[in-house]
Short mmCIF file of C-alpha atoms in Angstrom, two decimals:
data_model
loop_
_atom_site.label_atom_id
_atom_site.label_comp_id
_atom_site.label_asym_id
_atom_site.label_seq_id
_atom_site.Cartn_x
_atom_site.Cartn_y
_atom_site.Cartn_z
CA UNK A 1 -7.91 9.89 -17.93
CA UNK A 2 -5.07 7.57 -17.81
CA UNK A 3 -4.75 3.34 -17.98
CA UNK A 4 -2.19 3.52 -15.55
CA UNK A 5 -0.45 5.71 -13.36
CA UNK A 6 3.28 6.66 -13.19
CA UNK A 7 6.13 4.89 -12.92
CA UNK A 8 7.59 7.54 -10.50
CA UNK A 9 6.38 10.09 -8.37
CA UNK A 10 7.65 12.68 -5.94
CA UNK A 11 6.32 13.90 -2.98
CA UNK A 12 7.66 16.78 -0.47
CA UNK A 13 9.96 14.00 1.35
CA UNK A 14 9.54 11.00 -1.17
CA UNK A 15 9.72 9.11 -4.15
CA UNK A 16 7.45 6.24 -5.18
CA UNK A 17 8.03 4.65 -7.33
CA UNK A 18 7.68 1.11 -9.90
CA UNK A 19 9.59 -1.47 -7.98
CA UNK A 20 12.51 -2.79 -9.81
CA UNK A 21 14.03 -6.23 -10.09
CA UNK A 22 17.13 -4.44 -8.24
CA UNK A 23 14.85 -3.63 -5.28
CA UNK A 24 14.16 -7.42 -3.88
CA UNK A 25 16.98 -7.34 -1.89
CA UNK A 26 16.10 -4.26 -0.10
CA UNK A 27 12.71 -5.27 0.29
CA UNK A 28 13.70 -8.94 1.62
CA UNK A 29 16.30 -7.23 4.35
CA UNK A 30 13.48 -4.34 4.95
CA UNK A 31 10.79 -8.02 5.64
CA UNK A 32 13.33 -9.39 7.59
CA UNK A 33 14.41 -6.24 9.75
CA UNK A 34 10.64 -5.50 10.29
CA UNK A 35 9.33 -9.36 10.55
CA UNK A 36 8.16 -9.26 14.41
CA UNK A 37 6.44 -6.13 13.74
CA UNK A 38 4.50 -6.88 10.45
CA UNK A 39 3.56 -10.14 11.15
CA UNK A 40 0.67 -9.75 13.81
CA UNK A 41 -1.45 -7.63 10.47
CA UNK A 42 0.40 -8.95 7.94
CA UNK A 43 -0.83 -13.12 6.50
CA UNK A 44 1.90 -13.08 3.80
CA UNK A 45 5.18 -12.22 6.54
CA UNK A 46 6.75 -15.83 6.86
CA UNK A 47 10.47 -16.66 7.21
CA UNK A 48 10.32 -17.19 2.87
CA UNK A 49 8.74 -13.51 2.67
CA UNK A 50 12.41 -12.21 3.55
CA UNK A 51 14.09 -14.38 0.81
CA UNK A 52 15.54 -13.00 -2.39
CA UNK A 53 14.37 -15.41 -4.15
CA UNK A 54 10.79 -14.88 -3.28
CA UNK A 55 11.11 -10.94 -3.79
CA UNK A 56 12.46 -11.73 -7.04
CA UNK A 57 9.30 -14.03 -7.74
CA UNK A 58 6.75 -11.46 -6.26
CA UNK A 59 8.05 -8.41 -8.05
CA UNK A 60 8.54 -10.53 -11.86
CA UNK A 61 4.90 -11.02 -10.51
CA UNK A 62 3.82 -7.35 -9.73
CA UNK A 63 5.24 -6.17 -12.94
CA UNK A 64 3.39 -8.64 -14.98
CA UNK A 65 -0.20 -7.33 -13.38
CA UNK A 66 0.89 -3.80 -13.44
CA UNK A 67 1.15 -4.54 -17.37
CA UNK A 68 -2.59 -5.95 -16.72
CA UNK A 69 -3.73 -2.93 -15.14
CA UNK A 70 -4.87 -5.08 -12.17
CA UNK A 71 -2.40 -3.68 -9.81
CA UNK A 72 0.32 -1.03 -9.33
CA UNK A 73 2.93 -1.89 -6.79
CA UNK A 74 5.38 0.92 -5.39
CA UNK A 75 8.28 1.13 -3.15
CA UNK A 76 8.21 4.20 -0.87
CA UNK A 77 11.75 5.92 -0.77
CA UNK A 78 12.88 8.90 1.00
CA UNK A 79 13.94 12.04 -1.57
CA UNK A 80 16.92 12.82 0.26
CA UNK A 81 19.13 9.99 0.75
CA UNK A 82 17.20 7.38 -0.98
CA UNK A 83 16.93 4.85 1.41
CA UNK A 84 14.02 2.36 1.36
CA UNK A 85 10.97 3.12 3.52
CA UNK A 86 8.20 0.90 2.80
CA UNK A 87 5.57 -0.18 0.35
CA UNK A 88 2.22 0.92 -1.01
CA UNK A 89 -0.36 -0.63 -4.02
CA UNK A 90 -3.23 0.21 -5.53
CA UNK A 91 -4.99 -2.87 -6.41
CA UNK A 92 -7.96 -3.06 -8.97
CA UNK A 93 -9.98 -6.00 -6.47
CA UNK A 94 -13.12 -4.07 -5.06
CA UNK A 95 -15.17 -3.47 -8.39
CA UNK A 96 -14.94 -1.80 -11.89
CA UNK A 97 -14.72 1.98 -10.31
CA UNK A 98 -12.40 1.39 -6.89
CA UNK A 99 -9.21 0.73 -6.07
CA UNK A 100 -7.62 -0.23 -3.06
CA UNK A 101 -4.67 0.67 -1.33
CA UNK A 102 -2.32 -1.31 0.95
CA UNK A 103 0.53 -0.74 2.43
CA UNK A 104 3.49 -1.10 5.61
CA UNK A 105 6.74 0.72 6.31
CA UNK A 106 9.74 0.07 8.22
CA UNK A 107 9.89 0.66 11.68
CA UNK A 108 11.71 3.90 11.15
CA UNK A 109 10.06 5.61 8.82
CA UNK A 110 6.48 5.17 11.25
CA UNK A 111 5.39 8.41 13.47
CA UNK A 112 6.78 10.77 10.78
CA UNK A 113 3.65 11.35 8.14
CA UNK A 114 5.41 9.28 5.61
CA UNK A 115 2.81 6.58 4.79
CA UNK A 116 0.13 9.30 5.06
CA UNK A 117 2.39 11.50 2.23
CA UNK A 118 2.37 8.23 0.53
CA UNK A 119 -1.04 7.34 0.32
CA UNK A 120 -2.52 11.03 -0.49
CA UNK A 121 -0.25 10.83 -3.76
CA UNK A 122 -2.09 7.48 -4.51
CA UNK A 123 -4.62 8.68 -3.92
CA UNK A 124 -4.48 11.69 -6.59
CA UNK A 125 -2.71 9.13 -8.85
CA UNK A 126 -5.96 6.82 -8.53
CA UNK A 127 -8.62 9.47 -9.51
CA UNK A 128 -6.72 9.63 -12.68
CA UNK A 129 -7.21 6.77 -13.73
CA UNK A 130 -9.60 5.93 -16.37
CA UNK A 131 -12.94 4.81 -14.12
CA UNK A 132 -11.88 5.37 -10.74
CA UNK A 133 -14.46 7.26 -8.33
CA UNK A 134 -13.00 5.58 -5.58
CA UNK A 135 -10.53 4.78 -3.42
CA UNK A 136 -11.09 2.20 -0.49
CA UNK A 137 -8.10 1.22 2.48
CA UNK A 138 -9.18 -2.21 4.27
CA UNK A 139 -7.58 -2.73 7.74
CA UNK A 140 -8.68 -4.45 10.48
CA UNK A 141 -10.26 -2.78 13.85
CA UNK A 142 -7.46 -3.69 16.36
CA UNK A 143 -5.30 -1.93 13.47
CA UNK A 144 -4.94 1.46 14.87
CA UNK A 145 -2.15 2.97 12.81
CA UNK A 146 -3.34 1.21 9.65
CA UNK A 147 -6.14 3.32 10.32
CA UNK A 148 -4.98 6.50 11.55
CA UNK A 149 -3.41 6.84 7.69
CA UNK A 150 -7.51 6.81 6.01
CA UNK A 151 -8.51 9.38 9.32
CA UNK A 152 -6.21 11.42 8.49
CA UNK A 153 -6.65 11.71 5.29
CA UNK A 154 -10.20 12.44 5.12
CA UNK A 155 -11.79 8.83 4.18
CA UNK A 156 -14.89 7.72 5.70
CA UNK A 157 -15.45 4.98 7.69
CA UNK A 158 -17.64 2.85 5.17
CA UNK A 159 -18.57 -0.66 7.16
CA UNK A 160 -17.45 -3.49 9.64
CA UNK A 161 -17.17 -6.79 7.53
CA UNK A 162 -16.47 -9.90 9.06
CA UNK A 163 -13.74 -11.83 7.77
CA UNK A 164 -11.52 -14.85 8.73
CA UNK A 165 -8.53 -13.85 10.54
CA UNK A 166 -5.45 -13.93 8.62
CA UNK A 167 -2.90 -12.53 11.06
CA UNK A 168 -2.32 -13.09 14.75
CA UNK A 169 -3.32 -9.41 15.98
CA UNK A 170 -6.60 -9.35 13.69
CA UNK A 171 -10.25 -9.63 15.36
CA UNK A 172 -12.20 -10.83 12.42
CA UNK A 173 -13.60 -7.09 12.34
CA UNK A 174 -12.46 -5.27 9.16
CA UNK A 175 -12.69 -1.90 8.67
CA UNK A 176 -13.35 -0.54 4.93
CA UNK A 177 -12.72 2.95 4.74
CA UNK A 178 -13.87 4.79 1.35
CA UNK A 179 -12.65 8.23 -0.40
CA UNK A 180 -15.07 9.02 -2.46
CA UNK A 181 -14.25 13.19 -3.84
CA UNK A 182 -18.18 13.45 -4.57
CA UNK A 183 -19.23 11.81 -1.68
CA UNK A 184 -17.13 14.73 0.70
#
C-alpha cells in the first residue's frame, strides 16, 4: 500500500497530474473563462479566485498538504495537445479510511467522459493508498452533472445531509455518494 499516490498519471485521453507552481496561470485564466458557470456550485469562485496571485497562494498551499498526506490536488490535462481541462482532489476529510473527491472542468472539456476518465483513475489511485476502503463524491441534489460522474461510475447513493448553502444553485440537500469495492 502506498502513503501517497503519483505525481502523474495517464489515462486513455489524459494526464493528471501534481499541479505545478507554473500551472496558476492556466488555472486563474481556466477560473476566469469558466467563472459564470462554476459559480452557482462552486463557494470558493470569486473575482480573487481568477488571480495569479491567489493560484500561486492556493497551489504553495496544496503542495504543502500533499506533503501532509491530507490532500492530493491534480490538474486534468488532455494527452494529446496538453491543454488544461480541469481539476480533481482527493482529500483525506471524511474519516481515517475515506477519501473524497472533488472536482470541475472547463466548459469544453464537459459532455465528453473526461471528468468521469478522471475520477475512475482516482479512484484506483485511492484504493492504493495505505487505509483507504473508500471513496466518497459530495455534491449537492440540484447538481446533476456533478452527479452523473459517481452514477456512472458505479458509486452508491449513500445519504441526503443537510447543509448550509454555500453556492447560489445549491438546495441545502447534499448528496454523499460512496464506492466502497466490498460493498459492490
Amino acid at each position: 500500500m502506498a502513503v501517497a499516490p503519483p505525481d502523474w498519471i495517464e489515462t486513455e485521453r489524459l494526464v493528471i497530474r501534481r499541479e505545478s507552481a507554473h500551472d496558476s496561470v492556466i488555472v486563474a485564466d481556466a477560473i476566469a473563462r469558466n467563472h459564470t458557470r462554476l459559480l452557482p456550485w462552486m463557494g470558493w469562485v470569486t473575482d480573487e479566485s481568477a488571480e495569479v496571485t491567489t493560484q500561486d497562494a492556493r497551489i504553495a498551499d496544496a503542495r504543502e498538504q500533499w506533503d501532509a498526506r491530507e490532500m492530493f490536488d491534480y490538474g486534468i490535462f488532455d494527452l494529446v495537445d496538453g491543454s488544461f481541462m480541469g481539476k480533481i482532489g482527493m482529500h483525506r476529510r471524511i474519516g481515517p479510511h475515506g477519501i473524497e473527491l472533488g472536482y470541475w472542468l472547463e466548459a469544453d472539456a464537459e459532455g465528453r467522459g473526461v471528468m468521469t476518465e478522471a475520477t475512475a483513475a482516482l479512484v484506483r489511485e485511492a484504493l492504493e493508498l495505505d487505509g483507504i476502503t473508500r471513496v466518497e463524491i459530495h455534491c449537492d441534489a440540484a447538481n446533476s452533472r456533478s452527479q452523473a460522474v459517481p452514477e456512472r461510475l458505479g458509486f452508491a447513493l449513500d445519504r441526503i445531509e443537510h447543509r448550509s448553502i454555500a453556492a447560489a444553485s445549491e438546495t441545502g440537500r447534499h448528496m454523499v455518494w460512496v464506492y466502497q469495492p466490498d460493498r459492490r
